[in-house]
PDB file of C-alpha atoms in Angstrom:
ATOM      1  CA  MET A   1       2.261   1.847  -4.180  1.00  0.00           C
ATOM      2  CA  ILE A   2      -1.112   2.580  -6.047  1.00  0.00           C
ATOM      3  CA  LEU A   3      -0.200   6.032  -7.192  1.00  0.00           C
ATOM      4  CA  LEU A   4       1.040   5.237 -10.804  1.00  0.00           C
ATOM      5  CA  PRO A   5      -1.727   2.619 -11.810  1.00  0.00           C
ATOM      6  CA  LEU A   6      -4.446   5.202 -10.531  1.00  0.00           C
ATOM      7  CA  ALA A   7      -2.698   7.988 -12.507  1.00  0.00           C
ATOM      8  CA  LEU A   8      -2.649   6.032 -15.826  1.00  0.00           C
ATOM      9  CA  GLN A   9      -6.167   4.812 -15.552  1.00  0.00           C
ATOM     10  CA  ALA A  10      -7.366   8.367 -14.828  1.00  0.00           C
ATOM     11  CA  ALA A  11      -5.788   9.292 -18.026  1.00  0.00           C
ATOM     12  CA  ASP A  12      -8.455   7.220 -19.985  1.00  0.00           C
ATOM     13  CA  THR A  13     -10.961  10.393 -20.027  1.00  0.00           C
ATOM     14  CA  ASN A  14     -11.190  13.011 -22.891  1.00  0.00           C
ATOM     15  CA  GLY A  15     -10.547  16.582 -22.889  1.00  0.00           C
ATOM     16  CA  PRO A  16      -8.877  19.367 -24.653  1.00  0.00           C
ATOM     17  CA  MET A  17      -5.603  19.091 -22.547  1.00  0.00           C
ATOM     18  CA  GLU A  18      -5.384  15.375 -22.861  1.00  0.00           C
ATOM     19  CA  ALA A  19      -2.199  15.217 -24.990  1.00  0.00           C
ATOM     20  CA  ARG A  20      -0.615  17.483 -22.548  1.00  0.00           C
ATOM     21  CA  TYR A  21      -1.793  15.452 -19.474  1.00  0.00           C
ATOM     22  CA  HIS A  22      -0.546  12.277 -21.056  1.00  0.00           C
ATOM     23  CA  ALA A  23       2.881  13.859 -21.661  1.00  0.00           C
ATOM     24  CA  CYS A  24       3.115  15.132 -18.315  1.00  0.00           C
ATOM     25  CA  LEU A  25       2.375  11.777 -16.773  1.00  0.00           C
ATOM     26  CA  ASP A  26       5.058  10.267 -18.963  1.00  0.00           C
ATOM     27  CA  LEU A  27       7.548  12.775 -17.903  1.00  0.00           C
ATOM     28  CA  ALA A  28       6.723  12.290 -14.218  1.00  0.00           C
ATOM     29  CA  THR A  29       7.807   8.520 -14.560  1.00  0.00           C
ATOM     30  CA  SER A  30      10.963   9.399 -16.486  1.00  0.00           C
ATOM     31  CA  ASN A  31      12.200  12.635 -15.248  1.00  0.00           C
ATOM     32  CA  ALA A  32      10.270  13.587 -12.021  1.00  0.00           C
ATOM     33  CA  GLU A  33      12.064  16.988 -11.427  1.00  0.00           C
ATOM     34  CA  ALA A  34      11.439  18.063 -15.086  1.00  0.00           C
ATOM     35  CA  ALA A  35       7.777  17.077 -14.543  1.00  0.00           C
ATOM     36  CA  GLN A  36       7.453  19.451 -11.514  1.00  0.00           C
ATOM     37  CA  ASN A  37       7.955  22.445 -13.759  1.00  0.00           C
ATOM     38  CA  GLU A  38       6.001  21.106 -16.477  1.00  0.00           C
ATOM     39  CA  ALA A  39       3.015  20.482 -14.195  1.00  0.00           C
ATOM     40  CA  GLU A  40       3.113  24.109 -13.010  1.00  0.00           C
ATOM     41  CA  ARG A  41       3.099  25.411 -16.565  1.00  0.00           C
ATOM     42  CA  PHE A  42       0.294  23.008 -17.347  1.00  0.00           C
ATOM     43  CA  ARG A  43      -1.589  24.242 -14.420  1.00  0.00           C
ATOM     44  CA  LEU A  44      -1.218  27.868 -15.521  1.00  0.00           C
ATOM     45  CA  ALA A  45      -2.228  26.928 -19.043  1.00  0.00           C
ATOM     46  CA  GLY A  46      -5.665  25.673 -17.627  1.00  0.00           C
ATOM     47  CA  GLY A  47      -4.657  21.944 -16.847  1.00  0.00           C
ATOM     48  CA  GLY A  48      -6.713  22.070 -13.541  1.00  0.00           C
ATOM     49  CA  ALA A  49      -6.928  19.029 -11.396  1.00  0.00           C
ATOM     50  CA  LYS A  50      -4.937  17.116 -13.882  1.00  0.00           C
ATOM     51  CA  ALA A  51      -2.024  19.334 -13.666  1.00  0.00           C
ATOM     52  CA  ARG A  52      -2.036  19.005  -9.811  1.00  0.00           C
ATOM     53  CA  GLN A  53      -2.439  15.147 -10.203  1.00  0.00           C
ATOM     54  CA  CYS A  54       0.668  15.184 -12.334  1.00  0.00           C
ATOM     55  CA  LEU A  55       2.553  17.262  -9.929  1.00  0.00           C
ATOM     56  CA  GLY A  56       1.674  14.781  -7.043  1.00  0.00           C
ATOM     57  CA  LEU A  57       2.872  11.888  -9.198  1.00  0.00           C
ATOM     58  CA  ALA A  58       6.309  13.782  -9.845  1.00  0.00           C
ATOM     59  CA  TYR A  59       6.623  14.302  -6.186  1.00  0.00           C
ATOM     60  CA  ALA A  60       5.666  10.670  -5.457  1.00  0.00           C
ATOM     61  CA  MET A  61       8.294   9.406  -8.107  1.00  0.00           C
ATOM     62  CA  GLN A  62      10.888  11.188  -5.816  1.00  0.00           C
ATOM     63  CA  GLU A  63       9.353   9.871  -2.465  1.00  0.00           C
ATOM     64  CA  LYS A  64       8.499  13.451  -1.505  1.00  0.00           C
ATOM     65  CA  TRP A  65       5.500  12.020  -0.047  1.00  0.00           C
ATOM     66  CA  ARG A  66       4.140  15.101   1.922  1.00  0.00           C
ATOM     67  CA  ASP A  67       4.416  17.279  -1.076  1.00  0.00           C
ATOM     68  CA  ALA A  68       2.661  14.495  -3.077  1.00  0.00           C
ATOM     69  CA  ALA A  69      -0.133  14.161  -0.720  1.00  0.00           C
ATOM     70  CA  ILE A  70      -0.690  17.997  -0.609  1.00  0.00           C
ATOM     71  CA  ALA A  71      -0.734  18.075  -4.408  1.00  0.00           C
ATOM     72  CA  PHE A  72      -3.145  15.148  -4.675  1.00  0.00           C
ATOM     73  CA  GLU A  73      -5.507  16.724  -2.299  1.00  0.00           C
ATOM     74  CA  ALA A  74      -5.589  20.037  -4.052  1.00  0.00           C
ATOM     75  CA  ALA A  75      -6.452  18.023  -7.314  1.00  0.00           C
ATOM     76  CA  ALA A  76      -9.145  16.281  -5.632  1.00  0.00           C
ATOM     77  CA  GLN A  77     -10.649  19.417  -4.204  1.00  0.00           C
ATOM     78  CA  GLU A  78     -10.447  21.189  -7.594  1.00  0.00           C
ATOM     79  CA  ALA A  79     -12.016  18.115  -9.412  1.00  0.00           C
ATOM     80  CA  ALA A  80     -14.738  17.897  -6.661  1.00  0.00           C
ATOM     81  CA  THR A  81     -15.629  21.513  -7.296  1.00  0.00           C
ATOM     82  CA  ALA A  82     -15.837  20.905 -10.967  1.00  0.00           C
ATOM     83  CA  LYS A  83     -18.021  17.839 -10.254  1.00  0.00           C
ATOM     84  CA  ASP A  84     -15.280  15.608 -11.987  1.00  0.00           C
ATOM     85  CA  PRO A  85     -15.731  12.028 -10.845  1.00  0.00           C
ATOM     86  CA  LEU A  86     -12.028  11.507 -11.027  1.00  0.00           C
ATOM     87  CA  ALA A  87     -11.899  13.398  -7.663  1.00  0.00           C
ATOM     88  CA  THR A  88     -12.310   9.971  -5.856  1.00  0.00           C
ATOM     89  CA  ARG A  89      -9.176   8.757  -7.598  1.00  0.00           C
ATOM     90  CA  TYR A  90      -7.123  11.697  -6.538  1.00  0.00           C
ATOM     91  CA  TRP A  91      -8.369  11.410  -2.805  1.00  0.00           C
ATOM     92  CA  ALA A  92      -7.218   7.689  -3.104  1.00  0.00           C
ATOM     93  CA  GLN A  93      -3.800   8.877  -4.058  1.00  0.00           C
ATOM     94  CA  ALA A  94      -3.757  11.393  -1.404  1.00  0.00           C
ATOM     95  CA  GLY A  95      -4.620   8.738   1.245  1.00  0.00           C
ATOM     96  CA  ASN A  96      -1.931   6.624  -0.156  1.00  0.00           C
ATOM     97  CA  ALA A  97       0.736   9.399   0.079  1.00  0.00           C
ATOM     98  CA  TRP A  98      -0.286  10.375   3.653  1.00  0.00           C
ATOM     99  CA  LEU A  99       0.186   6.720   4.654  1.00  0.00           C
ATOM    100  CA  ALA A 100       3.702   7.005   3.218  1.00  0.00           C
ATOM    101  CA  THR A 101       4.439  10.124   5.423  1.00  0.00           C
ATOM    102  CA  GLY A 102       3.351   8.099   8.556  1.00  0.00           C
ATOM    103  CA  GLU A 103       0.186  10.333   9.061  1.00  0.00           C
ATOM    104  CA  PRO A 104      -2.681   7.629   9.391  1.00  0.00           C
ATOM    105  CA  VAL A 105      -5.322  10.347  10.483  1.00  0.00           C
ATOM    106  CA  LYS A 106      -4.892  12.541   7.348  1.00  0.00           C
ATOM    107  CA  ALA A 107      -4.756   9.272   5.319  1.00  0.00           C
ATOM    108  CA  TYR A 108      -7.997   7.986   6.723  1.00  0.00           C
ATOM    109  CA  ALA A 109      -9.734  11.338   5.959  1.00  0.00           C
ATOM    110  CA  ALA A 110      -8.660  11.465   2.382  1.00  0.00           C
ATOM    111  CA  LEU A 111      -9.552   7.633   1.882  1.00  0.00           C
ATOM    112  CA  ASN A 112     -13.034   8.252   3.432  1.00  0.00           C
ATOM    113  CA  ASN A 113     -13.457  11.051   0.700  1.00  0.00           C
ATOM    114  CA  ALA A 114     -12.232   8.489  -1.949  1.00  0.00           C
ATOM    115  CA  LEU A 115     -14.814   5.736  -0.775  1.00  0.00           C
ATOM    116  CA  ALA A 116     -17.737   8.167  -0.046  1.00  0.00           C
ATOM    117  CA  GLY A 117     -17.663   9.199  -3.693  1.00  0.00           C
ATOM    118  CA  GLY A 118     -18.913   5.917  -5.002  1.00  0.00           C
ATOM    119  CA  THR A 119     -17.180   5.853  -8.234  1.00  0.00           C
ATOM    120  CA  LEU A 120     -14.320   3.614  -7.345  1.00  0.00           C
ATOM    121  CA  ALA A 121     -14.798   0.063  -8.334  1.00  0.00           C
ATOM    122  CA  GLY A 122     -12.893  -3.277  -8.702  1.00  0.00           C
ATOM    123  CA  GLN A 123      -9.185  -3.156  -8.035  1.00  0.00           C
ATOM    124  CA  ASP A 124      -9.322   0.717  -7.359  1.00  0.00           C
ATOM    125  CA  ARG A 125     -11.912   0.354  -4.694  1.00  0.00           C
ATOM    126  CA  GLY A 126     -10.039  -2.675  -3.241  1.00  0.00           C
ATOM    127  CA  GLU A 127      -6.848  -0.731  -3.078  1.00  0.00           C
ATOM    128  CA  ALA A 128      -8.386   2.310  -1.250  1.00  0.00           C
ATOM    129  CA  LEU A 129      -9.988  -0.140   1.201  1.00  0.00           C
ATOM    130  CA  LEU A 130      -6.668  -1.608   1.894  1.00  0.00           C
ATOM    131  CA  ASP A 131      -5.195   1.802   2.532  1.00  0.00           C
ATOM    132  CA  ARG A 132      -7.876   2.674   4.719  1.00  0.00           C
ATOM    133  CA  ALA A 133      -7.511  -0.505   6.780  1.00  0.00           C
ATOM    134  CA  ARG A 134      -3.803   0.160   7.078  1.00  0.00           C
ATOM    135  CA  SER A 135      -4.705   3.782   8.457  1.00  0.00           C
ATOM    136  CA  LEU A 136      -7.143   2.043  11.073  1.00  0.00           C
ATOM    137  CA  VAL A 137      -4.480  -0.619  12.188  1.00  0.00           C
ATOM    138  CA  ALA A 138      -2.091   2.433  12.684  1.00  0.00           C
ATOM    139  CA  ALA A 139      -4.762   4.029  14.856  1.00  0.00           C
ATOM    140  CA  GLY A 140      -5.377   0.754  16.790  1.00  0.00           C
ATOM    141  CA  GLN A 141      -8.874   0.515  15.330  1.00  0.00           C
ATOM    142  CA  LEU A 142      -8.622  -3.264  14.571  1.00  0.00           C
ATOM    143  CA  ALA A 143     -12.143  -4.094  14.242  1.00  0.00           C
ATOM    144  CA  GLY A 144     -12.707  -1.287  11.773  1.00  0.00           C
ATOM    145  CA  ALA A 145      -9.768  -2.576   9.827  1.00  0.00           C
ATOM    146  CA  ARG A 146     -11.092  -5.986   9.621  1.00  0.00           C
ATOM    147  CA  THR A 147     -14.168  -4.723   8.032  1.00  0.00           C
ATOM    148  CA  ASP A 148     -12.410  -2.775   5.442  1.00  0.00           C
ATOM    149  CA  LEU A 149      -9.924  -5.792   4.715  1.00  0.00           C
ATOM    150  CA  ASP A 150     -13.077  -8.224   4.221  1.00  0.00           C
ATOM    151  CA  ALA A 151     -14.519  -5.753   1.694  1.00  0.00           C
ATOM    152  CA  ALA A 152     -11.205  -5.268   0.037  1.00  0.00           C
ATOM    153  CA  LEU A 153     -10.983  -9.087  -0.576  1.00  0.00           C
ATOM    154  CA  GLU A 154     -14.431  -9.029  -2.185  1.00  0.00           C
ATOM    155  CA  SER A 155     -13.426  -6.098  -4.667  1.00  0.00           C
ATOM    156  CA  ALA A 156      -9.768  -7.499  -5.282  1.00  0.00           C
ATOM    157  CA  PRO A 157      -9.616 -11.049  -4.590  1.00  0.00           C
ATOM    158  CA  ASN A 158      -6.509 -11.746  -6.677  1.00  0.00           C
ATOM    159  CA  ASP A 159      -4.436  -8.866  -4.678  1.00  0.00           C
ATOM    160  CA  PRO A 160      -1.781 -10.757  -2.697  1.00  0.00           C
ATOM    161  CA  LEU A 161      -1.253  -7.573  -0.508  1.00  0.00           C
ATOM    162  CA  ALA A 162      -4.916  -7.871   0.607  1.00  0.00           C
ATOM    163  CA  TRP A 163      -4.475 -11.549   1.594  1.00  0.00           C
ATOM    164  CA  LEU A 164      -1.169 -10.633   3.276  1.00  0.00           C
ATOM    165  CA  LEU A 165      -2.644  -7.969   5.337  1.00  0.00           C
ATOM    166  CA  SER A 166      -5.594  -9.789   6.251  1.00  0.00           C
ATOM    167  CA  ALA A 167      -3.336 -12.832   7.487  1.00  0.00           C
ATOM    168  CA  THR A 168      -1.239 -10.301   9.559  1.00  0.00           C
ATOM    169  CA  LEU A 169      -4.255  -8.791  11.216  1.00  0.00           C
ATOM    170  CA  ALA A 170      -5.600 -12.187  11.873  1.00  0.00           C
ATOM    171  CA  ARG A 171      -2.342 -13.227  13.506  1.00  0.00           C
ATOM    172  CA  ARG A 172      -2.374  -9.975  15.593  1.00  0.00           C
ATOM    173  CA  THR A 173      -5.832 -10.706  16.894  1.00  0.00           C
ATOM    174  CA  LYS A 174      -4.877 -14.457  17.570  1.00  0.00           C
ATOM    175  CA  ASP A 175      -7.188 -15.892  14.946  1.00  0.00           C
ATOM    176  CA  LEU A 176      -5.039 -18.669  13.904  1.00  0.00           C
ATOM    177  CA  PRO A 177      -7.400 -20.489  11.410  1.00  0.00           C
ATOM    178  CA  ARG A 178      -8.044 -17.174   9.444  1.00  0.00           C
ATOM    179  CA  ALA A 179      -4.283 -16.325   9.591  1.00  0.00           C
ATOM    180  CA  GLN A 180      -3.405 -19.780   8.065  1.00  0.00           C
ATOM    181  CA  ASN A 181      -6.000 -19.618   5.555  1.00  0.00           C
ATOM    182  CA  ASP A 182      -5.243 -16.139   4.402  1.00  0.00           C
ATOM    183  CA  ILE A 183      -1.436 -16.462   4.177  1.00  0.00           C
ATOM    184  CA  ALA A 184      -1.921 -19.661   2.047  1.00  0.00           C
ATOM    185  CA  GLN A 185      -3.887 -17.526  -0.360  1.00  0.00           C
ATOM    186  CA  ALA A 186      -1.126 -14.947  -0.341  1.00  0.00           C
ATOM    187  CA  LEU A 187       1.405 -17.572  -1.011  1.00  0.00           C
ATOM    188  CA  LYS A 188      -0.573 -18.734  -3.996  1.00  0.00           C
ATOM    189  CA  LEU A 189      -0.637 -15.510  -5.468  1.00  0.00           C
ATOM    190  CA  SER A 190       2.857 -14.116  -4.512  1.00  0.00           C
ATOM    191  CA  ALA A 191       5.278 -16.819  -3.012  1.00  0.00           C
ATOM    192  CA  ASP A 192       8.270 -14.728  -4.320  1.00  0.00           C
ATOM    193  CA  ASP A 193       7.411 -11.742  -2.145  1.00  0.00           C
ATOM    194  CA  ALA A 194       9.660 -11.611   1.053  1.00  0.00           C
ATOM    195  CA  SER A 195       6.931  -9.918   3.080  1.00  0.00           C
ATOM    196  CA  VAL A 196       4.531 -12.806   2.381  1.00  0.00           C
ATOM    197  CA  GLN A 197       7.195 -15.458   3.331  1.00  0.00           C
ATOM    198  CA  LEU A 198       8.126 -13.463   6.449  1.00  0.00           C
ATOM    199  CA  GLU A 199       4.374 -13.515   7.615  1.00  0.00           C
ATOM    200  CA  ALA A 200       4.206 -17.282   6.657  1.00  0.00           C
ATOM    201  CA  GLY A 201       6.950 -17.892   8.988  1.00  0.00           C
ATOM    202  CA  ASN A 202       5.324 -15.721  11.772  1.00  0.00           C
ATOM    203  CA  ILE A 203       2.160 -17.608  11.453  1.00  0.00           C
ATOM    204  CA  ALA A 204       3.757 -21.015  11.529  1.00  0.00           C
ATOM    205  CA  ALA A 205       5.708 -20.014  14.504  1.00  0.00           C
ATOM    206  CA  MET A 206       2.368 -19.150  16.048  1.00  0.00           C
ATOM    207  CA  ALA A 207       1.166 -22.539  15.216  1.00  0.00           C
ATOM    208  CA  GLY A 208       4.140 -24.086  16.968  1.00  0.00           C
ATOM    209  CA  ASP A 209       5.468 -25.421  13.482  1.00  0.00           C
ATOM    210  CA  GLY A 210       9.345 -24.539  13.763  1.00  0.00           C
ATOM    211  CA  ASP A 211      10.267 -26.343  10.624  1.00  0.00           C
ATOM    212  CA  ALA A 212       7.709 -24.322   8.494  1.00  0.00           C
ATOM    213  CA  ALA A 213       8.592 -21.083  10.199  1.00  0.00           C
ATOM    214  CA  LYS A 214      12.237 -21.607   9.376  1.00  0.00           C
ATOM    215  CA  ARG A 215      11.660 -22.631   5.666  1.00  0.00           C
ATOM    216  CA  ALA A 216       9.427 -19.643   5.250  1.00  0.00           C
ATOM    217  CA  TRP A 217      11.985 -17.139   7.011  1.00  0.00           C
ATOM    218  CA  GLU A 218      14.876 -18.757   4.962  1.00  0.00           C
ATOM    219  CA  ALA A 219      12.868 -18.057   1.769  1.00  0.00           C
ATOM    220  CA  ALA A 220      12.344 -14.481   2.908  1.00  0.00           C
ATOM    221  CA  VAL A 221      15.977 -13.948   3.385  1.00  0.00           C
ATOM    222  CA  LYS A 222      16.912 -15.475   0.050  1.00  0.00           C
ATOM    223  CA  ILE A 223      14.331 -13.416  -1.897  1.00  0.00           C
ATOM    224  CA  ALA A 224      15.284 -10.015  -0.553  1.00  0.00           C
ATOM    225  CA  PRO A 225      18.184 -10.153   1.882  1.00  0.00           C
ATOM    226  CA  THR A 226      18.672  -6.548   2.381  1.00  0.00           C
ATOM    227  CA  SER A 227      14.978  -5.574   2.440  1.00  0.00           C
ATOM    228  CA  SER A 228      13.241  -5.080   5.998  1.00  0.00           C
ATOM    229  CA  ALA A 229      11.203  -8.350   5.550  1.00  0.00           C
ATOM    230  CA  GLY A 230      14.574 -10.056   4.857  1.00  0.00           C
ATOM    231  CA  GLN A 231      16.389  -8.592   7.797  1.00  0.00           C
ATOM    232  CA  ASN A 232      13.331  -9.387  10.020  1.00  0.00           C
ATOM    233  CA  ALA A 233      13.331 -12.987   8.928  1.00  0.00           C
ATOM    234  CA  ARG A 234      17.196 -13.296   9.522  1.00  0.00           C
ATOM    235  CA  ALA A 235      16.527 -12.070  13.062  1.00  0.00           C
ATOM    236  CA  ALA A 236      13.903 -14.542  13.615  1.00  0.00           C
ATOM    237  CA  LEU A 237      16.110 -17.291  12.219  1.00  0.00           C
ATOM    238  CA  ALA A 238      18.894 -16.304  14.929  1.00  0.00           C
ATOM    239  CA  GLN A 239      16.973 -18.326  17.398  1.00  0.00           C
ATOM    240  CA  PHE A 240      17.760 -21.745  15.704  1.00  0.00           C
ATOM    241  CA  ASP A 241      21.415 -20.793  15.873  1.00  0.00           C
ATOM    242  CA  ALA A 242      21.186 -20.422  19.682  1.00  0.00           C
ATOM    243  CA  PRO A 243      23.124 -22.938  21.568  1.00  0.00           C
ATOM    244  CA  ALA A 244      21.098 -25.657  23.296  1.00  0.00           C
ATOM    245  CA  PRO A 245      20.752 -24.946  27.165  1.00  0.00           C
ATOM    246  CA  VAL A 246      23.303 -26.834  29.258  1.00  0.00           C
ATOM    247  CA  SER A 247      21.706 -29.142  31.768  1.00  0.00           C
ATOM    248  CA  ALA A 248      22.475 -28.747  35.304  1.00  0.00           C
ATOM    249  CA  PRO A 249      24.537 -31.851  36.731  1.00  0.00           C
ATOM    250  CA  PRO A 250      22.561 -34.186  38.644  1.00  0.00           C
ATOM    251  CA  VAL A 251      22.367 -33.685  42.389  1.00  0.00           C
ATOM    252  CA  LYS A 252      24.167 -36.564  44.312  1.00  0.00           C
TER     253      LYS A 252
END
C-alpha cells in the first residue's frame, strides 16, 4: 500500500497548520477512529486539503477503502483549486484506494490525474504507474499495462513489486524469456515474499521445470502459509501428491 509513504512525504511542505497536520497523520496511524474526528475538526479550522488527506489516511488504516478514496479525491480537488502541487500525490492515493475497492475505472481516472500533473518523480511516480498498470490489467488492456510497467521500472528499478507485476504480465502474455528475467529480478530484491515465490513457481511450471516450480511453491507456503499466495501455492503443490496413473494391463 503506497498511502502511508505518500502521506508522510507530503508532510515535508511548510505552512501555518503544519504542526497540526503532522499530529493528525501520527494519530491516523495510531488511533484511526480518533483521527477521523480530528481530521474533521482540522478541516473546520482551515486545514483544507491536508485535513481531507488525513481523513483519507484514517479511513485507509481501517481498510474503509471507498471512504478513503472519496476523501483523497476531495483533498486532490481542493489542492488543485489552490494550485497546490501536492494534488498529484492525493490523486495517486485516491487511485490506490479505488483499486482496493475493486473499481479499476475510477482508479485509472484518479491515477491519470496524478501522472498528468507532472510533479511525481522517482518512487512516487513509479508507484503511481504500477497502480495504473494494475487498473489496466483489470480492464483487460494488457498493452497499455505493459507500457506503464516498463515506465515504472525506469522510475523505480529497485521496487520488487514492479518486477513481480512485470513478470506476471509477461507470463500472461506468454513471453517466457521476459517472465524469467523479471521474476529473477524480483527474487533478488524480495525472495522472502510469498507472492514472488508463487509467481516464480508459476513461471518455472510454464517453462516445464517441475522441480524448480515445486521448490518455489514450497517456499511460498513456508513464508506465508495462510496468505492467498501461500494457499495458491499449496493448491499448486497438490499435483505432486497425486497418485501415478495405473497402466492398463497388456492386451493378450
